[in-house]
XYZ file of C-alpha atoms in Angstrom:
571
model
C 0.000 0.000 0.000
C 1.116 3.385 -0.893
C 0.570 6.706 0.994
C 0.579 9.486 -1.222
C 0.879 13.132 0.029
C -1.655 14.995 1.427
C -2.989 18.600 0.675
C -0.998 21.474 2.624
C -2.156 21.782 5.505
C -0.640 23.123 9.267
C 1.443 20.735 10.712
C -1.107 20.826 13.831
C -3.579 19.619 11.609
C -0.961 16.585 10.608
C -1.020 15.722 14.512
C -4.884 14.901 14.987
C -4.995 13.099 11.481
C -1.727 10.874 12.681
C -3.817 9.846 16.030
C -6.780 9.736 14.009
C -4.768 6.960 11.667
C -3.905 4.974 14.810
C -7.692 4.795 15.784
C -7.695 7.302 18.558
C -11.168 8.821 19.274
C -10.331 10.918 22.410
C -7.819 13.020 23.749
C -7.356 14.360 27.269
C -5.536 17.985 27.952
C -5.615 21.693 29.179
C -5.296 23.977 26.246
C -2.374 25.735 25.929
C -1.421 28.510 23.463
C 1.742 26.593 22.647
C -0.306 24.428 20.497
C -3.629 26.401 18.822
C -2.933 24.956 15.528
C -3.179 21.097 16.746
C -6.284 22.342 18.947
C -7.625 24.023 16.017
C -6.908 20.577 14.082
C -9.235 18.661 16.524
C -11.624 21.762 15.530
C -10.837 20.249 11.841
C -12.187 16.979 12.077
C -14.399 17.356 15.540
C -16.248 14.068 14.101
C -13.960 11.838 14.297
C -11.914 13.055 17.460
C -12.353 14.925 20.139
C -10.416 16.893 23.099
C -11.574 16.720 26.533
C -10.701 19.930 28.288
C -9.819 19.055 32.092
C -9.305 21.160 34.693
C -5.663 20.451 35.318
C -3.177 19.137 33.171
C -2.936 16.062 36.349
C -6.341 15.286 35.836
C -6.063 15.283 32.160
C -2.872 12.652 32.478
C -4.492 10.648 34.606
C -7.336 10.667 32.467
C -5.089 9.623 29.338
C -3.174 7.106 31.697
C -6.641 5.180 32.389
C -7.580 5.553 28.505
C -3.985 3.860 27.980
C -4.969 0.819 31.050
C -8.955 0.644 29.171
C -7.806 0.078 25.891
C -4.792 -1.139 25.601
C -3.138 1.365 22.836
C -1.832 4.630 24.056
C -3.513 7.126 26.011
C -3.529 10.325 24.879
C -2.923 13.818 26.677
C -1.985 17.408 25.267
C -0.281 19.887 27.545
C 1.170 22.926 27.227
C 5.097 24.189 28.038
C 6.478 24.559 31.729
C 3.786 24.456 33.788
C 1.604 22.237 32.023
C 4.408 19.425 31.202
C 5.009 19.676 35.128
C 1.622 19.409 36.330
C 1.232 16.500 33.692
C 4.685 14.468 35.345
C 2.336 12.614 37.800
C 0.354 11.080 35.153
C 3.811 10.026 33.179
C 4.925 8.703 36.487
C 2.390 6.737 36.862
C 2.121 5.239 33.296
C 5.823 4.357 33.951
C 5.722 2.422 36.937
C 2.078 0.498 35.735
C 3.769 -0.591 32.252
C 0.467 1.733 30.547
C 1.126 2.872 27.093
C 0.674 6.610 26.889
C 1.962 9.566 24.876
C 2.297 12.983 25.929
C 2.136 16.240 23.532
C 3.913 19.094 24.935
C 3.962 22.032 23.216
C 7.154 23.783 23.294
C 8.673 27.752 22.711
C 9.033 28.545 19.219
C 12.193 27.155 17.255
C 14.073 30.853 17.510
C 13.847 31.309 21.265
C 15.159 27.945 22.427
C 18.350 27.900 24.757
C 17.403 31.428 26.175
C 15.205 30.561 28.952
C 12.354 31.917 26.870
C 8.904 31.635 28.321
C 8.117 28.673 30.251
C 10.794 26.809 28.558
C 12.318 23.413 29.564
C 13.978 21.104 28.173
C 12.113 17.781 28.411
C 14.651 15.738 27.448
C 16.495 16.554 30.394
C 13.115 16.610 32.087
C 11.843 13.626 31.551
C 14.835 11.803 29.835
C 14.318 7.821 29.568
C 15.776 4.906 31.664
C 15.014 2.277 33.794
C 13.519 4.576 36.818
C 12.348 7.660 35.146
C 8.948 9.059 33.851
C 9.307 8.192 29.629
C 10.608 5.252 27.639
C 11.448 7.799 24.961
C 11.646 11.630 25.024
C 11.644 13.240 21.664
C 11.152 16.821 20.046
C 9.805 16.771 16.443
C 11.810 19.995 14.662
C 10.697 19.047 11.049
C 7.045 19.388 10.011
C 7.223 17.010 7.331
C 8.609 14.494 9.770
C 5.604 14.993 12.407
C 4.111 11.691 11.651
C 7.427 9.410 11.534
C 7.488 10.731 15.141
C 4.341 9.875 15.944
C 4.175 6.416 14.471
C 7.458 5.764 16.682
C 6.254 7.193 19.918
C 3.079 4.618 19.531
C 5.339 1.928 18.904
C 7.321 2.490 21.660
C 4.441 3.423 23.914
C 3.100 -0.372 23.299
C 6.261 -2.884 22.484
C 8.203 -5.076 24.767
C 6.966 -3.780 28.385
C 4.642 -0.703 27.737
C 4.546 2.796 28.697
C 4.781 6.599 28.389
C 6.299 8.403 25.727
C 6.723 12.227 25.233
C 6.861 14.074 22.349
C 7.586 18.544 22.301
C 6.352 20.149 19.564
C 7.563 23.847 18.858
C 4.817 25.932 18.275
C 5.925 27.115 14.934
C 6.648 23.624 13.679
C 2.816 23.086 14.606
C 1.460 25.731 12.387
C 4.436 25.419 9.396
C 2.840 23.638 6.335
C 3.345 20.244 5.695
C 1.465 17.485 2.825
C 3.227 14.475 5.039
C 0.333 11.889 4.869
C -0.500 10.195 8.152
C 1.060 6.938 9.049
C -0.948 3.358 9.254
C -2.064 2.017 12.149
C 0.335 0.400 14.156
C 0.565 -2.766 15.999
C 3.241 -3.959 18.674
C 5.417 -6.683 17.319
C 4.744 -9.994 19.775
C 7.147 -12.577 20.858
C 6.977 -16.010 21.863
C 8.686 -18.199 24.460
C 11.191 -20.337 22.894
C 10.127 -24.191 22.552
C 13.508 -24.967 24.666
C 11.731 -22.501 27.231
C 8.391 -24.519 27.846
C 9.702 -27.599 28.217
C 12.191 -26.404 31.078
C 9.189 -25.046 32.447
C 7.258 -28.537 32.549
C 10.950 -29.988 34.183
C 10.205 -27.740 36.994
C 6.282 -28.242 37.863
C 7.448 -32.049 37.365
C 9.550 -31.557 40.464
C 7.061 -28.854 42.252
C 5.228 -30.161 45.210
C 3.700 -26.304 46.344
C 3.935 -23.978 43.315
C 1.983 -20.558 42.497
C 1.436 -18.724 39.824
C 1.193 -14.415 40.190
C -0.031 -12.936 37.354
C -0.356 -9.304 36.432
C 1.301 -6.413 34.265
C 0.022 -5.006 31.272
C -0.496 -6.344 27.287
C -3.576 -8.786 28.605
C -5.412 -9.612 26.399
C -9.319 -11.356 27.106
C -8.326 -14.069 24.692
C -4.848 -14.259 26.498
C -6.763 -13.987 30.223
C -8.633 -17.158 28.972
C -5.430 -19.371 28.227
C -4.426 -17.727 31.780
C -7.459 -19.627 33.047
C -7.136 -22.946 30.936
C -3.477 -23.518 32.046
C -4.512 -22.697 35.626
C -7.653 -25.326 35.080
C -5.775 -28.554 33.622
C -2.718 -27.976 35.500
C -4.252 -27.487 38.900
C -2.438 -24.273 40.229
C -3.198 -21.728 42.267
C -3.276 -18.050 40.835
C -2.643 -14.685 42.693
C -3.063 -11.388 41.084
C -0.148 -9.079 41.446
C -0.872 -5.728 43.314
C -3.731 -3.706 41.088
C -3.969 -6.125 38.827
C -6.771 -8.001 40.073
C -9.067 -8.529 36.902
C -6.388 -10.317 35.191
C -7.816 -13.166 36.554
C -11.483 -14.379 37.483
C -11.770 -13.772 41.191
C -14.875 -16.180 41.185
C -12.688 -19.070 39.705
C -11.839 -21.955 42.353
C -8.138 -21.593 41.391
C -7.869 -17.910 42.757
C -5.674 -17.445 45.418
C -6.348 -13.698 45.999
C -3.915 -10.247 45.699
C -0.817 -9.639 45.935
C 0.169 -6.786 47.190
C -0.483 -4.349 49.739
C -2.805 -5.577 52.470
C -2.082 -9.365 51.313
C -3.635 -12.398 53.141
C -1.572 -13.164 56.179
C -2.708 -17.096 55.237
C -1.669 -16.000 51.398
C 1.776 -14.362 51.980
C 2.868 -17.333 54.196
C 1.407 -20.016 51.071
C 3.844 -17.837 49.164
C 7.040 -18.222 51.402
C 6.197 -21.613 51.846
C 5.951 -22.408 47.771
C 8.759 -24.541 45.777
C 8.007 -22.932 42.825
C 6.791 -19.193 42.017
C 5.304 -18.492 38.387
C 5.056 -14.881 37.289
C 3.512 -14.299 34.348
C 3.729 -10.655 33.066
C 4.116 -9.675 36.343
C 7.219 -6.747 37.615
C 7.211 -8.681 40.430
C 7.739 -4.621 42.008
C 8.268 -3.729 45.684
C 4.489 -3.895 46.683
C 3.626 -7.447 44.880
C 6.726 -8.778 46.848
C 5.815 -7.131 49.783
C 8.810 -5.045 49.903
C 11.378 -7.703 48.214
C 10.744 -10.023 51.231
C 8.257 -12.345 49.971
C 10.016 -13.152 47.081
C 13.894 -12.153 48.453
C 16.177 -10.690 45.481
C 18.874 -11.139 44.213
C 18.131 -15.359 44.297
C 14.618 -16.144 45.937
C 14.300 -19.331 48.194
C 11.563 -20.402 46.226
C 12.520 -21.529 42.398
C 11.199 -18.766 40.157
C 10.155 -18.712 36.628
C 9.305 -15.100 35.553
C 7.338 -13.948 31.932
C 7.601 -10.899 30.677
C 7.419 -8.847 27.732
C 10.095 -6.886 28.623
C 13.270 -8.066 27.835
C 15.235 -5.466 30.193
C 12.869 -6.155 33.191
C 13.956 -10.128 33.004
C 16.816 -10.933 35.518
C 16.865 -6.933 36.406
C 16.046 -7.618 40.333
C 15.882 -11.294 40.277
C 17.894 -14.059 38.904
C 15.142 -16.379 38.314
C 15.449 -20.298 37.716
C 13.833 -19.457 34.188
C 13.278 -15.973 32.265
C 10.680 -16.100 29.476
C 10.948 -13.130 26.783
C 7.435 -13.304 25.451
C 4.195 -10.940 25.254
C 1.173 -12.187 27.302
C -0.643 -12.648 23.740
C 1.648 -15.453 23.047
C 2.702 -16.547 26.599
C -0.682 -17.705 28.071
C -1.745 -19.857 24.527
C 1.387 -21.397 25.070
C 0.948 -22.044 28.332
C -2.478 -23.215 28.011
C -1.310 -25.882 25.292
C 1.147 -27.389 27.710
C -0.006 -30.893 28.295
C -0.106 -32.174 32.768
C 1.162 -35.564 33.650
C -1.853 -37.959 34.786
C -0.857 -37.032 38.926
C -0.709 -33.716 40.247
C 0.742 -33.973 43.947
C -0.824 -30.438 44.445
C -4.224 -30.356 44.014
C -5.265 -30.306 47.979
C -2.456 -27.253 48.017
C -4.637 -25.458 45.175
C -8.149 -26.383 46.763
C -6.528 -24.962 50.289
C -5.190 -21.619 49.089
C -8.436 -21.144 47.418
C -10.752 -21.635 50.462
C -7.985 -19.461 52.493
C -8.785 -16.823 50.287
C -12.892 -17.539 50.526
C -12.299 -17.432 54.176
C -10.461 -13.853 53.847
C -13.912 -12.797 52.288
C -15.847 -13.301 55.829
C -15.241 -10.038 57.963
C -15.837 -9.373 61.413
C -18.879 -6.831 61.883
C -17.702 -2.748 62.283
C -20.262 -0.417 63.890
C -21.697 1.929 62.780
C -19.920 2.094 59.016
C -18.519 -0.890 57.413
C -16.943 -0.812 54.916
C -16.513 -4.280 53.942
C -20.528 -3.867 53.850
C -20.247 -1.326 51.667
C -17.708 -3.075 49.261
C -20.191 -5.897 49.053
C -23.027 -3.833 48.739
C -21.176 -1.904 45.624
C -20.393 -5.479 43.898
C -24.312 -6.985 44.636
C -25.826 -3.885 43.001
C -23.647 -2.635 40.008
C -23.521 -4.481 36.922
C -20.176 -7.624 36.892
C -18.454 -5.298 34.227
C -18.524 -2.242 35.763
C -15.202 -0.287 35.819
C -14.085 0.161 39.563
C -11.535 2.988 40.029
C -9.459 4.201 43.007
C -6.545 6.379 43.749
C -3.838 5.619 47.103
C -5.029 5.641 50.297
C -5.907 3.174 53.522
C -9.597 3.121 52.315
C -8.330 1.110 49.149
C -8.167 -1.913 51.274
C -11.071 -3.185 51.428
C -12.028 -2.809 48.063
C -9.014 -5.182 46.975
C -9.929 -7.378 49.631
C -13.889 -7.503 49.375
C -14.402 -6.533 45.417
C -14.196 -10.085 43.019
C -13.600 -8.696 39.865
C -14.746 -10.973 37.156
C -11.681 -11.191 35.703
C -10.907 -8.972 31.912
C -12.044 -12.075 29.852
C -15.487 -12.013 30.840
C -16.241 -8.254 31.250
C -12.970 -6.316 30.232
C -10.841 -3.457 32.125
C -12.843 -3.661 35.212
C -10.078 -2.327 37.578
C -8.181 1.293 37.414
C -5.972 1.694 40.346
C -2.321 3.229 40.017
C 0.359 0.918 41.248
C 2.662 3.805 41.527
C 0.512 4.538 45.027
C -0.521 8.205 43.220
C -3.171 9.793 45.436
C -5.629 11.819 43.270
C -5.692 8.835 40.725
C -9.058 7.316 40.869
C -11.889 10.084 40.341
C -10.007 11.545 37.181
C -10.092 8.056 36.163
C -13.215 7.464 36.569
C -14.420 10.351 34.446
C -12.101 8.856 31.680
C -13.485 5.370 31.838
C -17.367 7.026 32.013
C -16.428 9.039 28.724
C -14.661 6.361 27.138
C -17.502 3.503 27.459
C -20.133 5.722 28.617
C -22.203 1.841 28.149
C -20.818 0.594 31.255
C -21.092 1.669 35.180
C -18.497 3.136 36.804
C -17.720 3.489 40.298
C -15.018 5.191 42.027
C -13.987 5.066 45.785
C -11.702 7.773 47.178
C -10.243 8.667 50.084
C -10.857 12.638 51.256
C -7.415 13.725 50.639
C -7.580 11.609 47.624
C -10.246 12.953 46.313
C -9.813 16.418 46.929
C -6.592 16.595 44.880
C -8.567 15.900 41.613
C -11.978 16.806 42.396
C -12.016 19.930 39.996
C -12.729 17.413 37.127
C -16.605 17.552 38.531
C -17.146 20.050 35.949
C -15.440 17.834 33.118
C -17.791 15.215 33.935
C -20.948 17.704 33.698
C -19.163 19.476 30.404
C -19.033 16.000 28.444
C -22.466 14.707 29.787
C -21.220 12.259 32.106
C -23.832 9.552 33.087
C -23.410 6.511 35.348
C -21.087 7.659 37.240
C -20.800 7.413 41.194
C -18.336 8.611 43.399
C -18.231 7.343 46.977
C -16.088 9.829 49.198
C -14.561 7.683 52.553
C -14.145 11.161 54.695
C -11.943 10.128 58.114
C -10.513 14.098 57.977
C -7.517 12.431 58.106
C -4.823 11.061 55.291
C -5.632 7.710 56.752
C -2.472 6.044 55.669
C 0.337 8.746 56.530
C -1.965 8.806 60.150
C -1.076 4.805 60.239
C 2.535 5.225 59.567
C 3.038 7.579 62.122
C 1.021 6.210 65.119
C 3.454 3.565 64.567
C 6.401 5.510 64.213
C 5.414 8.011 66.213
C 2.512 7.194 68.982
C -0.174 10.146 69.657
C 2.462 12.430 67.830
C -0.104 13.575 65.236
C 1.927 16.470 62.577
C 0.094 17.214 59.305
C -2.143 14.014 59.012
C -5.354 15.917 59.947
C -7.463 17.390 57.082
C -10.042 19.807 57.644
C -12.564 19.303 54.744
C -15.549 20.641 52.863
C -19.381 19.670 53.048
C -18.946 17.066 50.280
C -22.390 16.800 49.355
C -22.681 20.385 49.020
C -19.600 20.596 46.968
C -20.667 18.062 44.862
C -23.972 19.917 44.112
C -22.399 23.330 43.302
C -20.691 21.657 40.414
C -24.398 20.084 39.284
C -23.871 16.390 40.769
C -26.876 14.565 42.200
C -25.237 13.596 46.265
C -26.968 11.622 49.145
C -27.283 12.883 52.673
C -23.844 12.267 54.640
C -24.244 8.763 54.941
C -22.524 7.662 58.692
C -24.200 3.954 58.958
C -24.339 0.620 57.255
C -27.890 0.370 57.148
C -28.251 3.811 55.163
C -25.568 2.755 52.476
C -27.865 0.736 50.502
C -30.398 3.246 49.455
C -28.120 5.498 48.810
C -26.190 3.434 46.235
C -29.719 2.692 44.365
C -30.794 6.289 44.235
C -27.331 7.360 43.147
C -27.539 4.449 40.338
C -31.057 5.735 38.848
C -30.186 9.459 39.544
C -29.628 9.491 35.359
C -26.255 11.705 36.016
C -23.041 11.345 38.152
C -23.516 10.832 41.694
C -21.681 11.549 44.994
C -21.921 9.288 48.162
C -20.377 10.911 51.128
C -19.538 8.341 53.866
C -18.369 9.159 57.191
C -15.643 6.794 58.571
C -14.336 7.146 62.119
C -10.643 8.186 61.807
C -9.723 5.635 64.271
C -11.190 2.924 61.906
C -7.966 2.064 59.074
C -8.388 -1.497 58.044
C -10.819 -3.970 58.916
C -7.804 -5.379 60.696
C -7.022 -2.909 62.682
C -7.117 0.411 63.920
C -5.169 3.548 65.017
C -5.882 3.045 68.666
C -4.462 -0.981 68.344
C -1.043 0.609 66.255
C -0.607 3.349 68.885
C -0.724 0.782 71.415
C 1.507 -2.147 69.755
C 3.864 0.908 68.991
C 3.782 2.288 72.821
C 4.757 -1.509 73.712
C 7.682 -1.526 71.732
C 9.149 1.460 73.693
C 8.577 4.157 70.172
């Protein structure tokens, strides 16, 4: 196929018609006046893209970073130069450390005033300059209009190949409006790989010898097809399955194999099955600080327990662990293969399997809290809403129990059905929210913050109203504290109390300013329920305020039983 030139037009206009080409609907920013021409460009073909003004560029990168986590090809955010790109970092941030594919527009001072410290000028490749800990895979700055889309089609393909994530592109604001016939690329596709033949059977060598092995699956580049192999490997070779932290809808949390999360918060009964396996499969997982709970369940550089690790990403294998077996393939490919592997007739751990699964079923019954709990709440959320609605949070101690309490039916059955940042980035999950609800504004979406987490994105209220928002409810867990900094430091720091304290608006009130339907403060179990339904038939987005005792953190413990462990210790 042959792409002949295009018509002169600005080079801004090139921009929309490249994302356009690689199927991109939506696009999340603040405008900026370093990039009118692409904005006018999404004026230009306004039906068949659009741009979703937020209400700070953080919002608007969190917004792309959920697009990125929902569908699986880059999300998409436009900011503008200096204090845009830096209000934007915490989105690229996050992208980075969840493997989401994203790309980043920045516009950027005109070619003629660079190096002189000219108006909100940076350099973002200095900024945000790649490596393995950083905020991009790739930073580039596109000088040439008629090279616009060459830079584009590379930033999507490194957005999505090998492990996934941000990319960031500057764009000179006189490049964007210089004249340019460069035709817009074809869609792009990551290029897959598959585990080597020599690979697989090493891997049947060691479940041969496994007596107590586990398999921890998470990461990005899931596919429902590849979720379903997950599930069929799982199913005829009789092992258990955890989810890594935040990654819970990789697999079916109904299924009888399902072993629970891991991560923050883990199953005491869980993290000791762990320590106690003989052989530890990860399968696209980082196998990061918080799935390993902090390097100690799995201990680097050469775990106790024999480890085979998948991944996509060629530099993450044997970067923090020097596994028994390292797999370079993508999860497209790995799981089939999997799947197709064929069990000897005897598998010595099948009561091992059936036991970590009722350990986890028995993590599911919790002790009664008076008068708000919020494991009652959880379970109230996941009897009422639809099985594939889209459950989003940001960081904070209130995120507990919906890991613990929420079974996500896993993405084969009902797709993304979890946004939650495993960077631990408070502010994450209302933005998100209002992403997923204008992305598949078919499905339910339901987002539990914290107060402090809430309030740091809670501007985007009007974005939701602006774009017609629907099902959409909020549920606001208001301890006027920041719940987990409070549990850090009772423990650290008994009845010391500095900073954790928030003063905070009337919620409700707030929420109706901005033209939200809200309940009444809701401060009991009982009144939960009703609340929920009228929220879900309101016909617009909703705001539950609950009001949680700041002495209540987990439904394992509380402030007064930390202070007091803490006080016993002699801190």
């Amino acid at each position: 196929m042959t792409f002949s030139a295009k018509p002169l037009r600005p080079a801004g206009h090139a921009l929309v018609e490249a994302l356009i080409a690689q199927g991109i609907d939506t696009a999340f920013g603040v405008p900026g006046e370093s990039f009118l021409a692409t904005l006018d460009g999404f004026y230009e073909h306004r039906d068949r893209i659009r741009f979703i003004a937020c209400r700070h560029e953080g919002g608007a990168s969190y917004m792309a970073e959920a697009q990125g986590k929902l569908t699986g090809r880059p999300g998409i955010c436009l900011v503008t130069r200096g204090p845009g790109a830096s209000n934007a970092a915490i989105g690229l941030h996050t992208a980075f450390q969840d493997s989401t594919p994203m790309i980043v527009f920045i516009g950027q001072v005109a070619s003629e005033q660079r190096d002189r410290e000219a108006f909100q000028e940076v350099d973002y490749r200095q900024m945000f300059g790649p490596g393995t800990l950083g905020f991009a895979k790739w930073v580039g700055e596109v000088q040439d209009a008629d090279r616009l889309p060459e830079y584009v089609a590379r930033a999507f393909h490194t957005a999505m190949q090998g492990r996934p994530g941000p990319v960031v592109l500057a764009l000179p604001e006189d490049m964007l409006r210089a004249p340019t016939a460069a035709p817009a690329l074809p869609r792009i596709d990551p290029a897959l790989s598959a585990p080597a033949p020599e690979a697989l059977l090493e891997l049947c060598r060691l479940l041969a010898t496994a007596k107590r092995p586990v398999v921890i699956a998470g990461g990005s580049g899931w596919t429902a097809a590849a979720c379903e192999a997950l599930e069929r490997f799982a199913e005829r070779w009789q092992l258990p399955v955890g989810c890594a932290f935040r990654f819970q809808d990789v697999f079916d949390n109904r299924h009888d194999h399902y072993a629970g999360d891991v991560g923050i918060g883990i199953s005491p009964k869980l993290a000791t099955r762990i320590g106690e396996a003989d052989l530890v499969i990860a399968v696209g997982a980082r196998l990061g600080e918080m799935t390993t709970g902090g390097y100690e369940l799995l201990k680097p550089p050469r775990p106790r327990q024999k480890l085979v690790h998948i991944h996509a990403g060629a530099e993450e294998l044997g970067r923090v662990y020097a596994a028994d077996l390292l797999v370079h393939s993508s999860m497209a490919c790995a799981a089939p293969a999997l799947a197709a592997l064929d069990p000897p007739p005897e598998l010595p751990w099948r009561e091992w399997t059936r036991a970590t699964h009722a350990d986890y079923e028995a993590n599911l019954v919790a002790t009664p809290v008076a008068p708000l709990d919020m494991a009652e709440v959880v379970k109230t959320i996941a009897r009422l809403v639809p099985p594939d609605s889209v459950l989003t949070n940001g960081a904070g101690n209130f995120s507990g129990w919906l890991h613990r309490y929420y079974r996500y039916p896993g993405l084969r059955h009902a797709g993304r059905t979890q946004l939650a940042p495993t960077s631990g980035a408070m502010g994450y999950g209302f933005p998100a929210a209002v992403a997923a609800a204008l992305l598949q504004p078919q499905r339910t979406v339901v987002n539990l913050a914290g107060d402090g987490d809430f309030l740091m994105t809670s501007q985007d209220m009007a974005t939701a109203i602006a774009y017609g928002v629907k099902r959409l409810v909020s549920i606001v867990v208001d301890n006027a504290s920041y719940g987990t900094i409070r549990m850090h430091q009772e423990r650290e720091y008994p009845g010391r109390v500095s900073g954790s304290d928030l003063g905070n608006p009337d919620f409700a009130a707030l929420a109706r300013a901005y033209g939200w339907w809200a309940s009444e403060r809701v401060d009991v179990t009982a009144a939960f329920e009703p609340a929920l339904r009228a929220a879900l038939d309101c016909g617009g987005p909703a705001l539950i305020h609950l009001r949680l005792d700041a002495d209540v953190i987990t439904s394992r413990t509380t402030l007064a039983a930390i202070r007091a462990s803490a006080l016993q210790k002699g801190r």
